PDB file of C-alpha atoms in Angstrom:
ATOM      1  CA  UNK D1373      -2.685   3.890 -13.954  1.00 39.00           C
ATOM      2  CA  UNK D1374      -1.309   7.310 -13.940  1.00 40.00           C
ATOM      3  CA  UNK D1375      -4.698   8.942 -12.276  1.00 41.00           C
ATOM      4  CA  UNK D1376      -4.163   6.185  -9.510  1.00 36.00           C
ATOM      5  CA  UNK D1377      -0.639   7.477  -9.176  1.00 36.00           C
ATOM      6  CA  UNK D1378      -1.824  10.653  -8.233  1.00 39.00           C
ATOM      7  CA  UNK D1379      -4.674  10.151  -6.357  1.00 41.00           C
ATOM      8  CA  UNK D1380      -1.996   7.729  -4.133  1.00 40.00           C
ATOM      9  CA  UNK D1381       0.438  10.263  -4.561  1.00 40.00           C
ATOM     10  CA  UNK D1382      -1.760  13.408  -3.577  1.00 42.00           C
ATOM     11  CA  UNK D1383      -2.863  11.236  -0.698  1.00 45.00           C
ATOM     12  CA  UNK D1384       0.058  10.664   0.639  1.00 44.00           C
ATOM     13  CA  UNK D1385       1.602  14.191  -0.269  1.00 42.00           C
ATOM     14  CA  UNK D1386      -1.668  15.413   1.628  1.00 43.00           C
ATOM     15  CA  UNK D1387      -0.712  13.485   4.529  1.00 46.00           C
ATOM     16  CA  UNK D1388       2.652  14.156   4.988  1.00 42.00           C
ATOM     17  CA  UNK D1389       1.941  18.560   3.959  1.00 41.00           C
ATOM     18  CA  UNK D1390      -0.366  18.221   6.969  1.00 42.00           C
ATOM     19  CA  UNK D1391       2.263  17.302   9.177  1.00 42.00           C
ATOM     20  CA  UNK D1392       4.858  19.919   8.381  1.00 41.00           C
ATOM     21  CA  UNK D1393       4.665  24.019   7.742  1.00 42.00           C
ATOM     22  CA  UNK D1394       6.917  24.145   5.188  1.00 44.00           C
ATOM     23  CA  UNK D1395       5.654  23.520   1.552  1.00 45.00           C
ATOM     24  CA  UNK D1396       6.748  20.410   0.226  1.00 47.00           C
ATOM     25  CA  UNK D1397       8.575  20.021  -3.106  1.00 48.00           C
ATOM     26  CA  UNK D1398       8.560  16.599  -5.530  1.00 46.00           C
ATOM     27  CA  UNK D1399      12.252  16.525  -4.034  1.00 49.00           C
ATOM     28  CA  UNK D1400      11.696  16.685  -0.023  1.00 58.00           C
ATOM     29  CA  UNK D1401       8.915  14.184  -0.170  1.00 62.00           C
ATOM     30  CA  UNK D1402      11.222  11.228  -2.163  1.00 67.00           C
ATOM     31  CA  UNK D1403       9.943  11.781  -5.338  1.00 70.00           C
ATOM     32  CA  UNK D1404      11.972  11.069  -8.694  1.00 77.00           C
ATOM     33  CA  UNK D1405      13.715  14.208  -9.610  1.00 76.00           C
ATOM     34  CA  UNK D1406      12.602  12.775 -13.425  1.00 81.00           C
ATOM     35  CA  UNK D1407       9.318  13.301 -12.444  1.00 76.00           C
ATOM     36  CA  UNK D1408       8.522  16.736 -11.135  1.00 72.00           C
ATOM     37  CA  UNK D1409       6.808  18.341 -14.105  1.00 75.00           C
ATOM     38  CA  UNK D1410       4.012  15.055 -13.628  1.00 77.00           C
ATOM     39  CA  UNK D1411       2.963  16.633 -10.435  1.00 70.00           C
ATOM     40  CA  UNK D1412       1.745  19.547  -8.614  1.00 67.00           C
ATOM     41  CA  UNK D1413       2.793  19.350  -5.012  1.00 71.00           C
ATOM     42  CA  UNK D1414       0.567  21.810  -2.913  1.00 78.00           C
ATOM     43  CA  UNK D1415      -1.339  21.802   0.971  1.00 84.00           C
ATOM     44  CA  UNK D1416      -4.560  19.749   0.449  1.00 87.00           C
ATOM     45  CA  UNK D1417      -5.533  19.125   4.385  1.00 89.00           C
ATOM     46  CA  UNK D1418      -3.767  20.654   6.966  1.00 87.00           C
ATOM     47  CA  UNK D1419      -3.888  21.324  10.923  1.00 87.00           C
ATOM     48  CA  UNK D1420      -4.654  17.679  11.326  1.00 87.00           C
ATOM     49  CA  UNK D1421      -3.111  15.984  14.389  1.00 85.00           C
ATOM     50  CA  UNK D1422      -1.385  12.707  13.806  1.00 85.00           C
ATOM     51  CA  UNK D1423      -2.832  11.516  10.802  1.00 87.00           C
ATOM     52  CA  UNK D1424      -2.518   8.377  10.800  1.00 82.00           C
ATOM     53  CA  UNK D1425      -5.613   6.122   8.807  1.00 86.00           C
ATOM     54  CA  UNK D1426      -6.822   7.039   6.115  1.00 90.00           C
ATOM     55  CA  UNK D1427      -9.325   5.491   3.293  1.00 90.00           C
ATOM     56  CA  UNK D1428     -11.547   6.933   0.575  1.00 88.00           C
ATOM     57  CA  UNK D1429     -15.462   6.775   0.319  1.00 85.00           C
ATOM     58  CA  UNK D1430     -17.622   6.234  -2.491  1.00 79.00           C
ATOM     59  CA  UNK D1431     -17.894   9.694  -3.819  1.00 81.00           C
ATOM     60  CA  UNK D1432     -14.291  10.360  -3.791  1.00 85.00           C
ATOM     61  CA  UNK D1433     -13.622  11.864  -0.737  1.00 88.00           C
ATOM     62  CA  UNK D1434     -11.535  11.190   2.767  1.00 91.00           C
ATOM     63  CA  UNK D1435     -11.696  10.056   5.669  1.00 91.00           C
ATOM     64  CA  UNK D1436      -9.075  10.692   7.983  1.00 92.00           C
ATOM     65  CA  UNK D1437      -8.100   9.270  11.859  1.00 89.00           C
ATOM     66  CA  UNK D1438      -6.541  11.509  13.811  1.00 88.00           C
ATOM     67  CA  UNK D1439      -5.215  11.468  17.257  1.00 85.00           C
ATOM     68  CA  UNK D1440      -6.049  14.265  19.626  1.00 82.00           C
ATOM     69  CA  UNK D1441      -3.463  14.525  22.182  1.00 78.00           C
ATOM     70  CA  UNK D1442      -0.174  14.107  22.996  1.00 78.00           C
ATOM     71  CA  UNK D1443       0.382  12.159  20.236  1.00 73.00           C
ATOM     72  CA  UNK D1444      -0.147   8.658  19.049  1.00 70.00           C
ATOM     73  CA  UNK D1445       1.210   6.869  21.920  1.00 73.00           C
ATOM     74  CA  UNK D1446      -0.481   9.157  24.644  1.00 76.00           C
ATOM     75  CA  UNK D1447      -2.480   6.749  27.233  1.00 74.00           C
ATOM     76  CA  UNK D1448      -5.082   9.489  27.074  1.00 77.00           C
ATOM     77  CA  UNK D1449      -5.405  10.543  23.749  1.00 80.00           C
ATOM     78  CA  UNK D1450      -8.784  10.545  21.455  1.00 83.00           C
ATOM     79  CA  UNK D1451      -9.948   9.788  18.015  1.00 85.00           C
ATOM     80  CA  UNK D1452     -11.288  12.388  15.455  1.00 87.00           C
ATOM     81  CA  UNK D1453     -12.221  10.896  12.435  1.00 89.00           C
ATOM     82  CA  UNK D1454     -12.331  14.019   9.514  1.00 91.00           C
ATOM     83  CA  UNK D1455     -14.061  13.862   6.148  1.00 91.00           C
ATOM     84  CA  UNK D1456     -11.757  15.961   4.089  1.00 93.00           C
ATOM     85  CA  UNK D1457     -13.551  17.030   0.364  1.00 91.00           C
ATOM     86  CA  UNK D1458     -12.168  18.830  -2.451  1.00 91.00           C
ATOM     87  CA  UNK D1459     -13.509  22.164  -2.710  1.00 89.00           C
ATOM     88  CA  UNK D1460     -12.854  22.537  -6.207  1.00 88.00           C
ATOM     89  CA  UNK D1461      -9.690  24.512  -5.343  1.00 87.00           C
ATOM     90  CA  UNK D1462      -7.622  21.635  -5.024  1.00 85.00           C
ATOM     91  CA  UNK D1463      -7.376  21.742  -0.827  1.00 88.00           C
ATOM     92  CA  UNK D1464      -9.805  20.513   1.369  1.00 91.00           C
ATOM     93  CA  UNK D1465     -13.166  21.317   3.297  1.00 91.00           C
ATOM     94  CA  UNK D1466     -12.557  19.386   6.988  1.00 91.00           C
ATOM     95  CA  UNK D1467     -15.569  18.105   8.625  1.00 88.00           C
ATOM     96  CA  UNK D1468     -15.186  16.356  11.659  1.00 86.00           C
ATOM     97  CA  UNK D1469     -17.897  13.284  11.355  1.00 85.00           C
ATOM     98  CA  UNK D1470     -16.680  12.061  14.661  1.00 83.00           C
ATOM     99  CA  UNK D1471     -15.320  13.538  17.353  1.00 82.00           C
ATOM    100  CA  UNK D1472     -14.451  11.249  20.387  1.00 79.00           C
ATOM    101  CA  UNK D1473     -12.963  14.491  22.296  1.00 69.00           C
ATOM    102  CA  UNK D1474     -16.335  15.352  22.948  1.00 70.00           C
ATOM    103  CA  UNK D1475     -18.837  13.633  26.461  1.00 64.00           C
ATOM    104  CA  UNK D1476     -19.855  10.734  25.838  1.00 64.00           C
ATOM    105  CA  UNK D1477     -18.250   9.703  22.846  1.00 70.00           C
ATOM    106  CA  UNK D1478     -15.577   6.933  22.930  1.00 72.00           C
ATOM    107  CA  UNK D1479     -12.647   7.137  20.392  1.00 79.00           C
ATOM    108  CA  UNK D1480      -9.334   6.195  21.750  1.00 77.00           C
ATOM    109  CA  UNK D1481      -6.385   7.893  20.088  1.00 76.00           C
ATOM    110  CA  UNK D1482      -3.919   6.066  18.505  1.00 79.00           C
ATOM    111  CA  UNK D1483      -5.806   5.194  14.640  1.00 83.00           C
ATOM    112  CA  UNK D1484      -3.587   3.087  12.518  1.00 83.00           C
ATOM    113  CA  UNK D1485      -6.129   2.007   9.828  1.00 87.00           C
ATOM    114  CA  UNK D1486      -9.845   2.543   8.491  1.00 90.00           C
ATOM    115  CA  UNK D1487     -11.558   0.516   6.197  1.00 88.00           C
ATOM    116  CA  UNK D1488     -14.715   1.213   4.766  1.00 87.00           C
ATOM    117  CA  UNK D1489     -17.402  -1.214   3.647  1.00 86.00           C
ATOM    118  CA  UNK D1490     -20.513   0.134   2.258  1.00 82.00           C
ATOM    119  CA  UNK D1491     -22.059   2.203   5.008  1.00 82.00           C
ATOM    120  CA  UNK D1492     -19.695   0.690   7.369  1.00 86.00           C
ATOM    121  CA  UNK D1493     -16.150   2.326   8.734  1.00 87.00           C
ATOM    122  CA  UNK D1494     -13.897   0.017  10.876  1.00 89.00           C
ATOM    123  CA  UNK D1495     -11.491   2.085  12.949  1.00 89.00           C
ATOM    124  CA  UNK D1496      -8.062   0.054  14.275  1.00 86.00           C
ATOM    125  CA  UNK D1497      -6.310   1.942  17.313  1.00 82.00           C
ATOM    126  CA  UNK D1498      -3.594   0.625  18.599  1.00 73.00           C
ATOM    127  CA  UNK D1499      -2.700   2.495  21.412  1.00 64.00           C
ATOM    128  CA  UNK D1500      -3.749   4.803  24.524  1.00 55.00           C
ATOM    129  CA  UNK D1501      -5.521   3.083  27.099  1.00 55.00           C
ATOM    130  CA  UNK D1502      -7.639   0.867  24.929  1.00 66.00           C
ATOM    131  CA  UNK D1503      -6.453  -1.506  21.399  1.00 77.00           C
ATOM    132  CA  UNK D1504      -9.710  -1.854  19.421  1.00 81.00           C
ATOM    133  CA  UNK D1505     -11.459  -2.351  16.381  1.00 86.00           C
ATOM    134  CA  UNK D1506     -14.411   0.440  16.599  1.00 86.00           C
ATOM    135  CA  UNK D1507     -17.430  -0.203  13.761  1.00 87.00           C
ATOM    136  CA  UNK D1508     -19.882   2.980  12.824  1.00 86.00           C
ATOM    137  CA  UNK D1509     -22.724   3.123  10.620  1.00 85.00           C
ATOM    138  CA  UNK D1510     -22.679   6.288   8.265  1.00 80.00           C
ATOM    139  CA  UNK D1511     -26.117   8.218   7.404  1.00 71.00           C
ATOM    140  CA  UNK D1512     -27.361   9.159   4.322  1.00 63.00           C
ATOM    141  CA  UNK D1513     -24.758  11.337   4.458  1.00 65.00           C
ATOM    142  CA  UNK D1514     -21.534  12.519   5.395  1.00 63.00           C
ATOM    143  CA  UNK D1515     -22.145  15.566   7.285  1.00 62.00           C
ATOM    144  CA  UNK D1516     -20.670  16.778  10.940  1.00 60.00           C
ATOM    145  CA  UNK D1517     -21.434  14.022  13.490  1.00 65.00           C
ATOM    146  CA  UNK D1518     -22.803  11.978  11.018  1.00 72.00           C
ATOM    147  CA  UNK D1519     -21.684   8.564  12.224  1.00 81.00           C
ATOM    148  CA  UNK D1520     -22.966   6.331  14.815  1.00 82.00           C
ATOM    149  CA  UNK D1521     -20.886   4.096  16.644  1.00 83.00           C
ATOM    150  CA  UNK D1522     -22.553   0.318  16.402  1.00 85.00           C
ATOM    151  CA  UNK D1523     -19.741  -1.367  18.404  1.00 83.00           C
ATOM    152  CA  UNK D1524     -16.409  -2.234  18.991  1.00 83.00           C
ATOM    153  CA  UNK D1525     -13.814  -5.219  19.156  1.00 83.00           C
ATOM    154  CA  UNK D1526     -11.647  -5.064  22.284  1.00 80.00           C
ATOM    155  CA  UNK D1527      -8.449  -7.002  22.270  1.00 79.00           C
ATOM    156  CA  UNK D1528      -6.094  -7.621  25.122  1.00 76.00           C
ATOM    157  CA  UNK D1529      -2.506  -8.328  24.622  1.00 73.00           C
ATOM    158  CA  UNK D1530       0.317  -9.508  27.536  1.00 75.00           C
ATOM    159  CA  UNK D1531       1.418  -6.743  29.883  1.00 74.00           C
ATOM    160  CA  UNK D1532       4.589  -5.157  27.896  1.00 73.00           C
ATOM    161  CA  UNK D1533       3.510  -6.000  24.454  1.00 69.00           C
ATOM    162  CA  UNK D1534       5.580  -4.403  22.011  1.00 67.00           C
ATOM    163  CA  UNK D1535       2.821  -4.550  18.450  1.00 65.00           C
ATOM    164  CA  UNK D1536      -0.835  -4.014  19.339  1.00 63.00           C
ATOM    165  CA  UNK D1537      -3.743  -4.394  16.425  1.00 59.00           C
ATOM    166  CA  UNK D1538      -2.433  -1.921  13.731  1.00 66.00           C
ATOM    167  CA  UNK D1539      -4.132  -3.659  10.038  1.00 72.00           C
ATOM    168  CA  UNK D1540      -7.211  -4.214   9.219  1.00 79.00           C
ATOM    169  CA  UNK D1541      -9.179  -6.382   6.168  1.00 80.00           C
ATOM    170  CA  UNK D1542     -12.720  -6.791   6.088  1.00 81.00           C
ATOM    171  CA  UNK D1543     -15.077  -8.079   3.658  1.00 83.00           C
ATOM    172  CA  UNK D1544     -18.967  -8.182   3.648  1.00 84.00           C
ATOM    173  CA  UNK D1545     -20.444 -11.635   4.007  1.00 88.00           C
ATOM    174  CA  UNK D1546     -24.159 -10.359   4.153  1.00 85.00           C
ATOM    175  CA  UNK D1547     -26.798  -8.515   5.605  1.00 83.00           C
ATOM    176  CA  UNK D1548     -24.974  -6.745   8.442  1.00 76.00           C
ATOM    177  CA  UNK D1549     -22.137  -9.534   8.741  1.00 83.00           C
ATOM    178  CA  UNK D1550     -18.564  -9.288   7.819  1.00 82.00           C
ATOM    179  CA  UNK D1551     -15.405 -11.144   8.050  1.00 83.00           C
ATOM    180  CA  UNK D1552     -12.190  -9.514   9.052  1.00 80.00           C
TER     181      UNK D1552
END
């Protein structure tokens, strides 16, 4: 239980030193006062632009969603999605596995949530000019460009709608099929 704590804790420390240049302390970041000497608090990822899905792959590392842009609610924002791997030193290597900034890739901005299944990521964005579900294949591995984009679920909500598609669930139901 306690390596799960940290691995959720550095996670979300990770996250949130990303977002702000000034080191974070157990104190600035909510954490029990009592608990300081359980944790080291220090930069794992950082120059990532509204980080906002995140989930973990099979050989420990991350993969993160980030909006490139004006921020999360920019109409004309795009997706990065960035493998971040320990180094050994305790802060990440960034990789950019895809990169929907770039011609003729389509990423809108606006993650909320990845899930990964197998060799399978689902990406939820919820915002800019398009609220989809976007489903890649990985490779054999996880290296720069690495993922291919199989698809994508497109929803359409009433003009004015306050909460887009922002969760995701999926399971595997067999050979290429899943439920979400």
């Amino acid at each position: 239980m306690k390596d799960y704590l940290k691995i959720a804790g550095l996670t979300a420390i990770s996250l949130a030193v990303g977002l702000s240049p000034t080191p974070a302390g157990a104190n600035n970041i909510g954490l029990d006062p009592s608990l300081q000497n359980e944790f080291s608090v220090k930069a794992f990822a950082t120059g990532l632009d509204f980080p906002d899905g995140i989930t973990q792959l099979n050989d420990g590392s991350l993969v993160v969603g980030t909006t490139e842009g004006n921020g999360f609610y920019d109409p004309n924002a795009k997706g990065q999605l960035v493998r971040l791997q320990d180094n050994g030193s305790g802060t990440a290597t960034k990789t950019i596995l895809y990169d929907g900034t770039l011609a003729g890739n389509n990423l809108s901005g606006g993650i909320s949530a990845i899930s990964t299944v197998n060799d399978y990521l689902f990406v939820t964005s919820g915002e800019g000019n398009s609220r989809n579900i976007s489903v890649f294949q990985t490779g054999a591995n996880f290296s720069a460009n690495s993922l291919t984009l199989k698809g994508s679920l497109d929803f359409s909500f009433p003009t004015n709608y306050i909460h887009s598609t922002y969760s995701e669930a999926f399971r595997q139901t067999g050979a290429g099929q899943f439920e979400l």
